[in-house]
PDB file of N, CA, C, O and CB in Angstrom:
ATOM      1  N   UNK A   1       0.803  -1.121  -0.125  1.00  0.00           N
ATOM      2  CA  UNK A   1       0.097  -0.271   0.055  1.00  0.00           C
ATOM      3  C   UNK A   1       0.672   1.446  -0.004  1.00  0.00           C
ATOM      4  O   UNK A   1       0.192   2.450  -0.530  1.00  0.00           O
ATOM      5  CB  UNK A   1      -0.405  -0.753   1.181  1.00  0.00           C
ATOM      6  N   UNK A   2       2.021   1.183   0.869  1.00  0.00           N
ATOM      7  CA  UNK A   2       2.804   2.318   0.927  1.00  0.00           C
ATOM      8  C   UNK A   2       3.492   2.707  -0.442  1.00  0.00           C
ATOM      9  O   UNK A   2       3.790   3.869  -0.717  1.00  0.00           O
ATOM     10  CB  UNK A   2       3.795   2.103   1.977  1.00  0.00           C
ATOM     11  N   UNK A   3       3.723   1.599  -1.297  1.00  0.00           N
ATOM     12  CA  UNK A   3       4.223   1.867  -2.810  1.00  0.00           C
ATOM     13  C   UNK A   3       3.218   2.644  -3.778  1.00  0.00           C
ATOM     14  O   UNK A   3       3.530   3.072  -4.889  1.00  0.00           O
ATOM     15  CB  UNK A   3       4.518   0.431  -3.530  1.00  0.00           C
ATOM     16  N   UNK A   4       2.046   2.750  -3.220  1.00  0.00           N
ATOM     17  CA  UNK A   4       1.184   3.350  -4.144  1.00  0.00           C
ATOM     18  C   UNK A   4       0.941   4.862  -3.566  1.00  0.00           C
ATOM     19  O   UNK A   4       0.565   5.748  -4.334  1.00  0.00           O
ATOM     20  CB  UNK A   4      -0.190   2.452  -4.305  1.00  0.00           C
ATOM     21  N   UNK A   5       1.153   5.095  -2.297  1.00  0.00           N
ATOM     22  CA  UNK A   5       0.813   6.416  -1.635  1.00  0.00           C
ATOM     23  C   UNK A   5       1.841   7.343  -2.024  1.00  0.00           C
ATOM     24  O   UNK A   5       1.601   8.438  -2.534  1.00  0.00           O
ATOM     25  CB  UNK A   5       0.720   6.345  -0.074  1.00  0.00           C
ATOM     26  N   UNK A   6       3.229   6.801  -1.727  1.00  0.00           N
ATOM     27  CA  UNK A   6       4.330   7.647  -2.026  1.00  0.00           C
ATOM     28  C   UNK A   6       4.314   8.309  -3.401  1.00  0.00           C
ATOM     29  O   UNK A   6       4.356   9.537  -3.475  1.00  0.00           O
ATOM     30  CB  UNK A   6       5.525   6.884  -1.886  1.00  0.00           C
ATOM     31  N   UNK A   7       4.254   7.524  -4.519  1.00  0.00           N
ATOM     32  CA  UNK A   7       4.326   8.199  -5.759  1.00  0.00           C
ATOM     33  C   UNK A   7       3.024   9.123  -5.919  1.00  0.00           C
ATOM     34  O   UNK A   7       3.169  10.143  -6.593  1.00  0.00           O
ATOM     35  CB  UNK A   7       4.467   7.136  -6.927  1.00  0.00           C
ATOM     36  N   UNK A   8       2.124   8.934  -5.520  1.00  0.00           N
ATOM     37  CA  UNK A   8       0.850   9.737  -5.677  1.00  0.00           C
ATOM     38  C   UNK A   8       1.010  11.087  -4.881  1.00  0.00           C
ATOM     39  O   UNK A   8       0.601  12.119  -5.412  1.00  0.00           O
ATOM     40  CB  UNK A   8      -0.457   8.887  -5.120  1.00  0.00           C
ATOM     41  N   UNK A   9       1.511  11.120  -3.795  1.00  0.00           N
ATOM     42  CA  UNK A   9       1.819  12.342  -3.104  1.00  0.00           C
ATOM     43  C   UNK A   9       2.883  13.069  -3.707  1.00  0.00           C
ATOM     44  O   UNK A   9       2.775  14.294  -3.633  1.00  0.00           O
ATOM     45  CB  UNK A   9       2.142  12.105  -1.761  1.00  0.00           C
ATOM     46  N   UNK A  10       3.934  12.590  -4.316  1.00  0.00           N
ATOM     47  CA  UNK A  10       4.952  13.250  -4.905  1.00  0.00           C
ATOM     48  C   UNK A  10       4.434  14.110  -6.081  1.00  0.00           C
ATOM     49  O   UNK A  10       4.750  15.258  -6.392  1.00  0.00           O
ATOM     50  CB  UNK A  10       5.968  12.284  -5.313  1.00  0.00           C
ATOM     51  N   UNK A  11       3.378  13.084  -6.768  1.00  0.00           N
ATOM     52  CA  UNK A  11       2.910  13.697  -8.282  1.00  0.00           C
ATOM     53  C   UNK A  11       1.925  14.895  -8.003  1.00  0.00           C
ATOM     54  O   UNK A  11       1.677  15.823  -8.774  1.00  0.00           O
ATOM     55  CB  UNK A  11       2.019  12.453  -9.318  1.00  0.00           C
ATOM     56  N   UNK A  12       1.413  14.683  -6.735  1.00  0.00           N
ATOM     57  CA  UNK A  12       0.397  16.013  -6.570  1.00  0.00           C
ATOM     58  C   UNK A  12       0.998  17.141  -6.084  1.00  0.00           C
ATOM     59  O   UNK A  12       0.376  18.147  -5.742  1.00  0.00           O
ATOM     60  CB  UNK A  12      -0.774  15.814  -5.605  1.00  0.00           C
ATOM     61  N   UNK A  13       2.398  16.986  -6.033  1.00  0.00           N
ATOM     62  CA  UNK A  13       3.116  18.362  -5.650  1.00  0.00           C
ATOM     63  C   UNK A  13       3.824  18.854  -7.040  1.00  0.00           C
ATOM     64  O   UNK A  13       4.373  19.956  -7.076  1.00  0.00           O
ATOM     65  CB  UNK A  13       4.365  18.137  -4.319  1.00  0.00           C
ATOM     66  N   UNK A  14       3.792  18.048  -8.112  1.00  0.00           N
ATOM     67  CA  UNK A  14       4.491  18.748  -9.126  1.00  0.00           C
ATOM     68  C   UNK A  14       3.905  19.690  -9.766  1.00  0.00           C
ATOM     69  O   UNK A  14       2.696  19.826  -9.578  1.00  0.00           O
ATOM     70  CB  UNK A  14       4.910  18.030  -9.980  1.00  0.00           C
ATOM     71  N   UNK A  15       4.569  20.545 -10.645  1.00  0.00           N
ATOM     72  CA  UNK A  15       4.121  21.690 -11.342  1.00  0.00           C
ATOM     73  C   UNK A  15       3.357  21.089 -12.581  1.00  0.00           C
ATOM     74  O   UNK A  15       3.764  20.024 -13.045  1.00  0.00           O
ATOM     75  CB  UNK A  15       5.349  22.677 -11.735  1.00  0.00           C
ATOM     76  N   UNK A  16       2.322  21.689 -13.111  1.00  0.00           N
ATOM     77  CA  UNK A  16       1.816  21.243 -14.477  1.00  0.00           C
ATOM     78  C   UNK A  16       2.629  21.257 -15.364  1.00  0.00           C
ATOM     79  O   UNK A  16       3.695  21.848 -15.193  1.00  0.00           O
ATOM     80  CB  UNK A  16       0.847  21.891 -14.982  1.00  0.00           C
ATOM     81  N   UNK A  17       2.366  20.665 -16.441  1.00  0.00           N
ATOM     82  CA  UNK A  17       3.352  20.533 -17.801  1.00  0.00           C
ATOM     83  C   UNK A  17       3.235  21.645 -18.416  1.00  0.00           C
ATOM     84  O   UNK A  17       2.086  21.957 -18.730  1.00  0.00           O
ATOM     85  CB  UNK A  17       3.049  19.411 -18.870  1.00  0.00           C
ATOM     86  N   UNK A  18       4.187  22.441 -18.727  1.00  0.00           N
ATOM     87  CA  UNK A  18       4.217  23.607 -19.672  1.00  0.00           C
ATOM     88  C   UNK A  18       4.151  23.117 -21.121  1.00  0.00           C
ATOM     89  O   UNK A  18       4.829  22.159 -21.492  1.00  0.00           O
ATOM     90  CB  UNK A  18       5.524  24.474 -19.462  1.00  0.00           C
ATOM     91  N   UNK A  19       3.388  23.734 -21.873  1.00  0.00           N
ATOM     92  CA  UNK A  19       3.224  23.287 -23.474  1.00  0.00           C
ATOM     93  C   UNK A  19       4.326  24.006 -24.151  1.00  0.00           C
ATOM     94  O   UNK A  19       4.838  23.335 -25.047  1.00  0.00           O
ATOM     95  CB  UNK A  19       1.688  23.736 -24.235  1.00  0.00           C
ATOM     96  N   UNK A  20       4.826  25.162 -23.978  1.00  0.00           N
ATOM     97  CA  UNK A  20       5.848  25.795 -24.578  1.00  0.00           C
ATOM     98  C   UNK A  20       6.849  26.175 -23.707  1.00  0.00           C
ATOM     99  O   UNK A  20       6.858  27.291 -23.189  1.00  0.00           O
ATOM    100  CB  UNK A  20       5.433  26.817 -25.246  1.00  0.00           C
ATOM    101  N   UNK A  21       7.927  25.104 -23.446  1.00  0.00           N
ATOM    102  CA  UNK A  21       8.791  25.523 -22.409  1.00  0.00           C
ATOM    103  C   UNK A  21       9.666  26.510 -22.963  1.00  0.00           C
ATOM    104  O   UNK A  21      10.004  27.361 -22.140  1.00  0.00           O
ATOM    105  CB  UNK A  21       9.541  24.418 -21.803  1.00  0.00           C
ATOM    106  N   UNK A  22      10.146  26.654 -24.150  1.00  0.00           N
ATOM    107  CA  UNK A  22      11.124  27.678 -24.756  1.00  0.00           C
ATOM    108  C   UNK A  22      10.384  29.008 -24.769  1.00  0.00           C
ATOM    109  O   UNK A  22      11.010  30.058 -24.624  1.00  0.00           O
ATOM    110  CB  UNK A  22      11.617  27.273 -26.293  1.00  0.00           C
ATOM    111  N   UNK A  23       9.134  28.988 -24.931  1.00  0.00           N
ATOM    112  CA  UNK A  23       8.462  30.407 -25.109  1.00  0.00           C
ATOM    113  C   UNK A  23       8.909  31.479 -23.938  1.00  0.00           C
ATOM    114  O   UNK A  23       9.337  32.625 -24.083  1.00  0.00           O
ATOM    115  CB  UNK A  23       6.759  30.220 -25.053  1.00  0.00           C
ATOM    116  N   UNK A  24       8.668  30.728 -22.727  1.00  0.00           N
ATOM    117  CA  UNK A  24       8.763  31.560 -21.563  1.00  0.00           C
ATOM    118  C   UNK A  24      10.444  31.864 -21.122  1.00  0.00           C
ATOM    119  O   UNK A  24      10.735  32.681 -20.248  1.00  0.00           O
ATOM    120  CB  UNK A  24       7.900  30.752 -20.343  1.00  0.00           C
ATOM    121  N   UNK A  25      11.348  31.156 -21.795  1.00  0.00           N
ATOM    122  CA  UNK A  25      12.722  31.373 -21.662  1.00  0.00           C
ATOM    123  C   UNK A  25      13.117  32.630 -22.595  1.00  0.00           C
ATOM    124  O   UNK A  25      13.862  33.517 -22.179  1.00  0.00           O
ATOM    125  CB  UNK A  25      13.504  30.039 -22.039  1.00  0.00           C
ATOM    126  N   UNK A  26      12.558  32.634 -23.890  1.00  0.00           N
ATOM    127  CA  UNK A  26      12.725  33.586 -24.777  1.00  0.00           C
ATOM    128  C   UNK A  26      12.108  34.819 -24.402  1.00  0.00           C
ATOM    129  O   UNK A  26      12.787  35.844 -24.457  1.00  0.00           O
ATOM    130  CB  UNK A  26      12.307  33.178 -25.946  1.00  0.00           C
ATOM    131  N   UNK A  27      10.746  34.872 -23.975  1.00  0.00           N
ATOM    132  CA  UNK A  27      10.349  36.059 -23.267  1.00  0.00           C
ATOM    133  C   UNK A  27      11.058  36.670 -22.114  1.00  0.00           C
ATOM    134  O   UNK A  27      11.052  37.863 -21.809  1.00  0.00           O
ATOM    135  CB  UNK A  27       9.193  35.844 -22.856  1.00  0.00           C
ATOM    136  N   UNK A  28      11.624  35.769 -21.558  1.00  0.00           N
ATOM    137  CA  UNK A  28      12.186  36.302 -20.386  1.00  0.00           C
ATOM    138  C   UNK A  28      13.652  37.089 -20.662  1.00  0.00           C
ATOM    139  O   UNK A  28      14.050  38.139 -20.157  1.00  0.00           O
ATOM    140  CB  UNK A  28      12.336  35.087 -19.372  1.00  0.00           C
ATOM    141  N   UNK A  29      14.272  36.270 -21.578  1.00  0.00           N
ATOM    142  CA  UNK A  29      15.793  36.751 -22.085  1.00  0.00           C
ATOM    143  C   UNK A  29      15.386  38.249 -22.816  1.00  0.00           C
ATOM    144  O   UNK A  29      16.082  39.252 -22.658  1.00  0.00           O
ATOM    145  CB  UNK A  29      16.639  35.445 -23.419  1.00  0.00           C
ATOM    146  N   UNK A  30      14.424  38.229 -23.454  1.00  0.00           N
ATOM    147  CA  UNK A  30      14.204  39.604 -24.153  1.00  0.00           C
ATOM    148  C   UNK A  30      13.816  40.621 -23.098  1.00  0.00           C
ATOM    149  O   UNK A  30      14.177  41.782 -23.294  1.00  0.00           O
ATOM    150  CB  UNK A  30      13.030  39.541 -25.303  1.00  0.00           C
ATOM    151  N   UNK A  31      13.241  40.382 -22.185  1.00  0.00           N
ATOM    152  CA  UNK A  31      12.833  41.321 -21.221  1.00  0.00           C
ATOM    153  C   UNK A  31      14.245  41.687 -20.539  1.00  0.00           C
ATOM    154  O   UNK A  31      14.599  42.864 -20.488  1.00  0.00           O
ATOM    155  CB  UNK A  31      11.670  40.701 -20.182  1.00  0.00           C
ATOM    156  N   UNK A  32      14.924  40.806 -20.095  1.00  0.00           N
ATOM    157  CA  UNK A  32      16.212  40.876 -19.428  1.00  0.00           C
ATOM    158  C   UNK A  32      17.131  41.743 -20.272  1.00  0.00           C
ATOM    159  O   UNK A  32      17.813  42.614 -19.733  1.00  0.00           O
ATOM    160  CB  UNK A  32      16.817  39.456 -19.205  1.00  0.00           C
ATOM    161  N   UNK A  33      17.167  41.519 -21.625  1.00  0.00           N
ATOM    162  CA  UNK A  33      18.031  42.072 -22.564  1.00  0.00           C
ATOM    163  C   UNK A  33      17.621  43.575 -22.473  1.00  0.00           C
ATOM    164  O   UNK A  33      18.527  44.405 -22.398  1.00  0.00           O
ATOM    165  CB  UNK A  33      17.892  41.395 -24.035  1.00  0.00           C
ATOM    166  N   UNK A  34      16.338  43.979 -22.473  1.00  0.00           N
ATOM    167  CA  UNK A  34      16.033  45.417 -22.615  1.00  0.00           C
ATOM    168  C   UNK A  34      16.439  46.017 -21.190  1.00  0.00           C
ATOM    169  O   UNK A  34      16.860  47.171 -21.110  1.00  0.00           O
ATOM    170  CB  UNK A  34      14.397  45.689 -23.018  1.00  0.00           C
ATOM    171  N   UNK A  35      16.315  45.293 -20.203  1.00  0.00           N
ATOM    172  CA  UNK A  35      16.701  45.848 -18.850  1.00  0.00           C
ATOM    173  C   UNK A  35      17.980  46.216 -19.018  1.00  0.00           C
ATOM    174  O   UNK A  35      18.281  47.374 -18.728  1.00  0.00           O
ATOM    175  CB  UNK A  35      16.572  44.919 -17.659  1.00  0.00           C
ATOM    176  N   UNK A  36      18.858  45.423 -19.454  1.00  0.00           N
ATOM    177  CA  UNK A  36      20.499  45.532 -19.476  1.00  0.00           C
ATOM    178  C   UNK A  36      20.838  46.647 -20.475  1.00  0.00           C
ATOM    179  O   UNK A  36      21.920  47.208 -20.303  1.00  0.00           O
ATOM    180  CB  UNK A  36      21.296  44.041 -19.993  1.00  0.00           C
ATOM    181  N   UNK A  37      20.091  47.030 -21.459  1.00  0.00           N
ATOM    182  CA  UNK A  37      20.140  47.763 -22.485  1.00  0.00           C
ATOM    183  C   UNK A  37      19.776  49.230 -21.935  1.00  0.00           C
ATOM    184  O   UNK A  37      19.940  50.218 -22.651  1.00  0.00           O
ATOM    185  CB  UNK A  37      19.254  47.184 -23.562  1.00  0.00           C
ATOM    186  N   UNK A  38      19.326  49.309 -20.765  1.00  0.00           N
ATOM    187  CA  UNK A  38      18.808  50.507 -20.065  1.00  0.00           C
ATOM    188  C   UNK A  38      17.513  51.071 -20.390  1.00  0.00           C
ATOM    189  O   UNK A  38      17.181  52.200 -20.030  1.00  0.00           O
ATOM    190  CB  UNK A  38      19.672  51.508 -20.225  1.00  0.00           C
ATOM    191  N   UNK A  39      16.638  50.139 -21.200  1.00  0.00           N
ATOM    192  CA  UNK A  39      15.348  50.638 -21.423  1.00  0.00           C
ATOM    193  C   UNK A  39      14.397  50.191 -20.543  1.00  0.00           C
ATOM    194  O   UNK A  39      13.621  49.259 -20.756  1.00  0.00           O
ATOM    195  CB  UNK A  39      14.932  50.377 -22.639  1.00  0.00           C
ATOM    196  N   UNK A  40      14.480  51.063 -19.252  1.00  0.00           N
ATOM    197  CA  UNK A  40      13.791  50.444 -18.126  1.00  0.00           C
ATOM    198  C   UNK A  40      12.212  50.353 -18.298  1.00  0.00           C
ATOM    199  O   UNK A  40      11.585  49.412 -17.812  1.00  0.00           O
ATOM    200  CB  UNK A  40      14.131  51.247 -16.861  1.00  0.00           C
ATOM    201  N   UNK A  41      11.619  51.347 -18.992  1.00  0.00           N
ATOM    202  CA  UNK A  41      10.110  51.265 -19.249  1.00  0.00           C
ATOM    203  C   UNK A  41       9.668  49.900 -20.055  1.00  0.00           C
ATOM    204  O   UNK A  41       8.787  49.126 -19.681  1.00  0.00           O
ATOM    205  CB  UNK A  41       9.657  52.599 -20.139  1.00  0.00           C
ATOM    206  N   UNK A  42      10.331  49.795 -21.035  1.00  0.00           N
ATOM    207  CA  UNK A  42       9.977  48.808 -21.978  1.00  0.00           C
ATOM    208  C   UNK A  42      10.290  47.270 -20.931  1.00  0.00           C
ATOM    209  O   UNK A  42       9.540  46.296 -20.864  1.00  0.00           O
ATOM    210  CB  UNK A  42      11.057  49.035 -23.577  1.00  0.00           C
ATOM    211  N   UNK A  43      11.276  47.412 -20.389  1.00  0.00           N
ATOM    212  CA  UNK A  43      11.748  46.130 -19.673  1.00  0.00           C
ATOM    213  C   UNK A  43      10.678  45.831 -18.536  1.00  0.00           C
ATOM    214  O   UNK A  43      10.402  44.675 -18.217  1.00  0.00           O
ATOM    215  CB  UNK A  43      13.320  46.322 -19.001  1.00  0.00           C
ATOM    216  N   UNK A  44      10.186  46.770 -18.036  1.00  0.00           N
ATOM    217  CA  UNK A  44       9.179  46.712 -17.058  1.00  0.00           C
ATOM    218  C   UNK A  44       7.809  46.101 -17.610  1.00  0.00           C
ATOM    219  O   UNK A  44       7.215  45.177 -17.055  1.00  0.00           O
ATOM    220  CB  UNK A  44       8.982  48.114 -16.517  1.00  0.00           C
ATOM    221  N   UNK A  45       7.386  46.742 -18.781  1.00  0.00           N
ATOM    222  CA  UNK A  45       6.234  46.274 -19.385  1.00  0.00           C
ATOM    223  C   UNK A  45       6.510  44.686 -19.851  1.00  0.00           C
ATOM    224  O   UNK A  45       5.582  43.879 -19.802  1.00  0.00           O
ATOM    225  CB  UNK A  45       5.862  47.278 -20.618  1.00  0.00           C
ATOM    226  N   UNK A  46       7.621  44.358 -20.229  1.00  0.00           N
ATOM    227  CA  UNK A  46       7.919  43.031 -20.688  1.00  0.00           C
ATOM    228  C   UNK A  46       7.896  42.008 -19.481  1.00  0.00           C
ATOM    229  O   UNK A  46       7.436  40.871 -19.586  1.00  0.00           O
ATOM    230  CB  UNK A  46       9.309  43.035 -21.406  1.00  0.00           C
ATOM    231  N   UNK A  47       8.456  42.550 -18.289  1.00  0.00           N
ATOM    232  CA  UNK A  47       8.575  41.789 -17.059  1.00  0.00           C
ATOM    233  C   UNK A  47       6.961  41.457 -16.694  1.00  0.00           C
ATOM    234  O   UNK A  47       6.603  40.305 -16.446  1.00  0.00           O
ATOM    235  CB  UNK A  47       9.439  42.718 -15.820  1.00  0.00           C
ATOM    236  N   UNK A  48       6.103  42.508 -16.691  1.00  0.00           N
ATOM    237  CA  UNK A  48       4.914  42.165 -16.302  1.00  0.00           C
ATOM    238  C   UNK A  48       4.032  41.440 -17.028  1.00  0.00           C
ATOM    239  O   UNK A  48       3.112  40.790 -16.531  1.00  0.00           O
ATOM    240  CB  UNK A  48       4.406  43.066 -16.015  1.00  0.00           C
ATOM    241  N   UNK A  49       4.293  41.530 -18.281  1.00  0.00           N
ATOM    242  CA  UNK A  49       3.716  40.726 -19.492  1.00  0.00           C
ATOM    243  C   UNK A  49       3.955  39.302 -19.219  1.00  0.00           C
ATOM    244  O   UNK A  49       3.080  38.436 -19.219  1.00  0.00           O
ATOM    245  CB  UNK A  49       4.391  41.117 -20.918  1.00  0.00           C
ATOM    246  N   UNK A  50       5.260  39.117 -18.977  1.00  0.00           N
ATOM    247  CA  UNK A  50       5.876  37.740 -18.812  1.00  0.00           C
ATOM    248  C   UNK A  50       5.344  37.019 -17.691  1.00  0.00           C
ATOM    249  O   UNK A  50       5.031  35.830 -17.761  1.00  0.00           O
ATOM    250  CB  UNK A  50       7.344  37.801 -18.638  1.00  0.00           C
ATOM    251  N   UNK A  51       5.225  37.803 -16.539  1.00  0.00           N
ATOM    252  CA  UNK A  51       4.474  37.195 -15.322  1.00  0.00           C
ATOM    253  C   UNK A  51       3.067  36.843 -15.549  1.00  0.00           C
ATOM    254  O   UNK A  51       2.546  35.905 -14.944  1.00  0.00           O
ATOM    255  CB  UNK A  51       4.478  38.138 -14.162  1.00  0.00           C
ATOM    256  N   UNK A  52       2.457  37.537 -16.370  1.00  0.00           N
ATOM    257  CA  UNK A  52       0.865  37.318 -16.721  1.00  0.00           C
ATOM    258  C   UNK A  52       0.869  36.214 -17.438  1.00  0.00           C
ATOM    259  O   UNK A  52       0.050  35.342 -17.145  1.00  0.00           O
ATOM    260  CB  UNK A  52       0.093  38.456 -17.557  1.00  0.00           C
ATOM    261  N   UNK A  53       1.760  36.014 -18.501  1.00  0.00           N
ATOM    262  CA  UNK A  53       1.505  34.825 -19.455  1.00  0.00           C
ATOM    263  C   UNK A  53       2.186  33.637 -19.005  1.00  0.00           C
ATOM    264  O   UNK A  53       1.799  32.547 -19.426  1.00  0.00           O
ATOM    265  CB  UNK A  53       1.964  35.105 -20.888  1.00  0.00           C
ATOM    266  N   UNK A  54       3.303  33.725 -18.076  1.00  0.00           N
ATOM    267  CA  UNK A  54       3.766  32.472 -17.651  1.00  0.00           C
ATOM    268  C   UNK A  54       3.812  32.157 -16.111  1.00  0.00           C
ATOM    269  O   UNK A  54       4.877  31.922 -15.541  1.00  0.00           O
ATOM    270  CB  UNK A  54       5.051  32.334 -18.191  1.00  0.00           C
ATOM    271  N   UNK A  55       2.819  32.165 -15.589  1.00  0.00           N
ATOM    272  CA  UNK A  55       2.829  32.005 -13.947  1.00  0.00           C
ATOM    273  C   UNK A  55       3.437  30.899 -13.351  1.00  0.00           C
ATOM    274  O   UNK A  55       3.736  30.842 -12.158  1.00  0.00           O
ATOM    275  CB  UNK A  55       1.504  31.935 -13.387  1.00  0.00           C
ATOM    276  N   UNK A  56       3.636  29.951 -14.242  1.00  0.00           N
ATOM    277  CA  UNK A  56       4.248  28.747 -13.800  1.00  0.00           C
ATOM    278  C   UNK A  56       5.589  28.599 -14.183  1.00  0.00           C
ATOM    279  O   UNK A  56       6.123  27.510 -13.972  1.00  0.00           O
ATOM    280  CB  UNK A  56       3.563  27.661 -14.229  1.00  0.00           C
ATOM    281  N   UNK A  57       6.188  29.449 -14.678  1.00  0.00           N
ATOM    282  CA  UNK A  57       7.504  29.554 -15.124  1.00  0.00           C
ATOM    283  C   UNK A  57       8.682  29.478 -14.249  1.00  0.00           C
ATOM    284  O   UNK A  57       8.688  30.054 -13.162  1.00  0.00           O
ATOM    285  CB  UNK A  57       7.580  30.632 -15.720  1.00  0.00           C
ATOM    286  N   UNK A  58       9.675  28.795 -14.675  1.00  0.00           N
ATOM    287  CA  UNK A  58      10.735  28.811 -13.381  1.00  0.00           C
ATOM    288  C   UNK A  58      11.610  30.310 -13.330  1.00  0.00           C
ATOM    289  O   UNK A  58      12.425  30.585 -12.449  1.00  0.00           O
ATOM    290  CB  UNK A  58      11.993  27.383 -13.592  1.00  0.00           C
ATOM    291  N   UNK A  59      11.308  31.037 -14.268  1.00  0.00           N
ATOM    292  CA  UNK A  59      11.813  32.239 -14.301  1.00  0.00           C
ATOM    293  C   UNK A  59      11.061  33.227 -13.765  1.00  0.00           C
ATOM    294  O   UNK A  59      11.541  34.358 -13.832  1.00  0.00           O
ATOM    295  CB  UNK A  59      12.113  32.531 -15.426  1.00  0.00           C
ATOM    296  N   UNK A  60       9.857  33.071 -13.180  1.00  0.00           N
ATOM    297  CA  UNK A  60       8.753  33.936 -12.629  1.00  0.00           C
ATOM    298  C   UNK A  60       9.668  34.808 -11.404  1.00  0.00           C
ATOM    299  O   UNK A  60       9.769  36.035 -11.394  1.00  0.00           O
ATOM    300  CB  UNK A  60       7.293  32.873 -11.956  1.00  0.00           C
ATOM    301  N   UNK A  61      10.154  34.093 -10.624  1.00  0.00           N
ATOM    302  CA  UNK A  61      10.971  34.633  -9.357  1.00  0.00           C
ATOM    303  C   UNK A  61      11.998  35.716  -9.817  1.00  0.00           C
ATOM    304  O   UNK A  61      12.099  36.792  -9.229  1.00  0.00           O
ATOM    305  CB  UNK A  61      11.823  33.377  -8.581  1.00  0.00           C
ATOM    306  N   UNK A  62      12.761  35.370 -10.911  1.00  0.00           N
ATOM    307  CA  UNK A  62      13.756  36.248 -11.409  1.00  0.00           C
ATOM    308  C   UNK A  62      13.057  37.556 -12.114  1.00  0.00           C
ATOM    309  O   UNK A  62      13.643  38.638 -12.136  1.00  0.00           O
ATOM    310  CB  UNK A  62      14.680  35.427 -12.428  1.00  0.00           C
ATOM    311  N   UNK A  63      11.814  37.377 -12.661  1.00  0.00           N
ATOM    312  CA  UNK A  63      11.191  38.207 -13.453  1.00  0.00           C
ATOM    313  C   UNK A  63      10.640  39.450 -12.507  1.00  0.00           C
ATOM    314  O   UNK A  63      10.758  40.656 -12.722  1.00  0.00           O
ATOM    315  CB  UNK A  63      10.103  37.408 -14.229  1.00  0.00           C
ATOM    316  N   UNK A  64       9.997  38.776 -11.383  1.00  0.00           N
ATOM    317  CA  UNK A  64       9.435  39.645 -10.326  1.00  0.00           C
ATOM    318  C   UNK A  64      10.706  40.420  -9.675  1.00  0.00           C
ATOM    319  O   UNK A  64      10.515  41.589  -9.338  1.00  0.00           O
ATOM    320  CB  UNK A  64       8.576  38.724  -9.179  1.00  0.00           C
ATOM    321  N   UNK A  65      11.822  39.925  -9.503  1.00  0.00           N
ATOM    322  CA  UNK A  65      13.001  40.462  -8.892  1.00  0.00           C
ATOM    323  C   UNK A  65      13.292  41.798  -9.503  1.00  0.00           C
ATOM    324  O   UNK A  65      13.407  42.844  -8.864  1.00  0.00           O
ATOM    325  CB  UNK A  65      14.181  39.522  -9.041  1.00  0.00           C
ATOM    326  N   UNK A  66      13.412  41.649 -10.960  1.00  0.00           N
ATOM    327  CA  UNK A  66      13.736  42.712 -11.805  1.00  0.00           C
ATOM    328  C   UNK A  66      12.684  43.767 -12.071  1.00  0.00           C
ATOM    329  O   UNK A  66      12.961  44.923 -12.391  1.00  0.00           O
ATOM    330  CB  UNK A  66      14.134  42.177 -12.991  1.00  0.00           C
ATOM    331  N   UNK A  67      11.348  43.253 -11.904  1.00  0.00           N
ATOM    332  CA  UNK A  67      10.335  44.246 -11.794  1.00  0.00           C
ATOM    333  C   UNK A  67      10.451  45.064 -10.571  1.00  0.00           C
ATOM    334  O   UNK A  67      10.263  46.267 -10.747  1.00  0.00           O
ATOM    335  CB  UNK A  67       9.042  43.639 -11.844  1.00  0.00           C
ATOM    336  N   UNK A  68      10.756  44.622  -9.203  1.00  0.00           N
ATOM    337  CA  UNK A  68      11.007  45.174  -8.123  1.00  0.00           C
ATOM    338  C   UNK A  68      12.258  46.114  -8.368  1.00  0.00           C
ATOM    339  O   UNK A  68      12.124  47.267  -7.956  1.00  0.00           O
ATOM    340  CB  UNK A  68      11.143  44.156  -7.113  1.00  0.00           C
ATOM    341  N   UNK A  69      13.305  45.826  -8.905  1.00  0.00           N
ATOM    342  CA  UNK A  69      14.537  46.403  -9.065  1.00  0.00           C
ATOM    343  C   UNK A  69      14.076  47.831 -10.009  1.00  0.00           C
ATOM    344  O   UNK A  69      14.464  48.946  -9.658  1.00  0.00           O
ATOM    345  CB  UNK A  69      15.669  45.238  -9.825  1.00  0.00           C
ATOM    346  N   UNK A  70      13.358  47.663 -11.024  1.00  0.00           N
ATOM    347  CA  UNK A  70      13.015  48.856 -11.913  1.00  0.00           C
ATOM    348  C   UNK A  70      12.252  49.762 -11.055  1.00  0.00           C
ATOM    349  O   UNK A  70      12.504  50.966 -11.099  1.00  0.00           O
ATOM    350  CB  UNK A  70      12.168  48.477 -13.231  1.00  0.00           C
ATOM    351  N   UNK A  71      11.192  49.227 -10.150  1.00  0.00           N
ATOM    352  CA  UNK A  71      10.352  50.259  -9.495  1.00  0.00           C
ATOM    353  C   UNK A  71      11.241  51.015  -8.550  1.00  0.00           C
ATOM    354  O   UNK A  71      11.145  52.232  -8.394  1.00  0.00           O
ATOM    355  CB  UNK A  71       9.115  49.634  -8.730  1.00  0.00           C
ATOM    356  N   UNK A  72      12.255  50.125  -7.820  1.00  0.00           N
ATOM    357  CA  UNK A  72      13.120  50.917  -6.919  1.00  0.00           C
ATOM    358  C   UNK A  72      13.912  52.113  -7.422  1.00  0.00           C
ATOM    359  O   UNK A  72      14.624  52.752  -6.648  1.00  0.00           O
ATOM    360  CB  UNK A  72      14.044  50.051  -6.373  1.00  0.00           C
TER     361      UNK A  72
END
């Protein structure tokens, strides 16, 4: 019985499968590139759009970090 419970408990904590795993990476890197070029306003819009489009992305925390830096 334990061999059935453990896999199910681990599976319930996994993130859902992303359909376009490269799309979030490309969008994040474009926003980050704008930030490093000094285009703060455009980068802010890009990071906000990224957060709305890809809420399960592994880059979300970094995008929110850059958003906070720009606001600061």
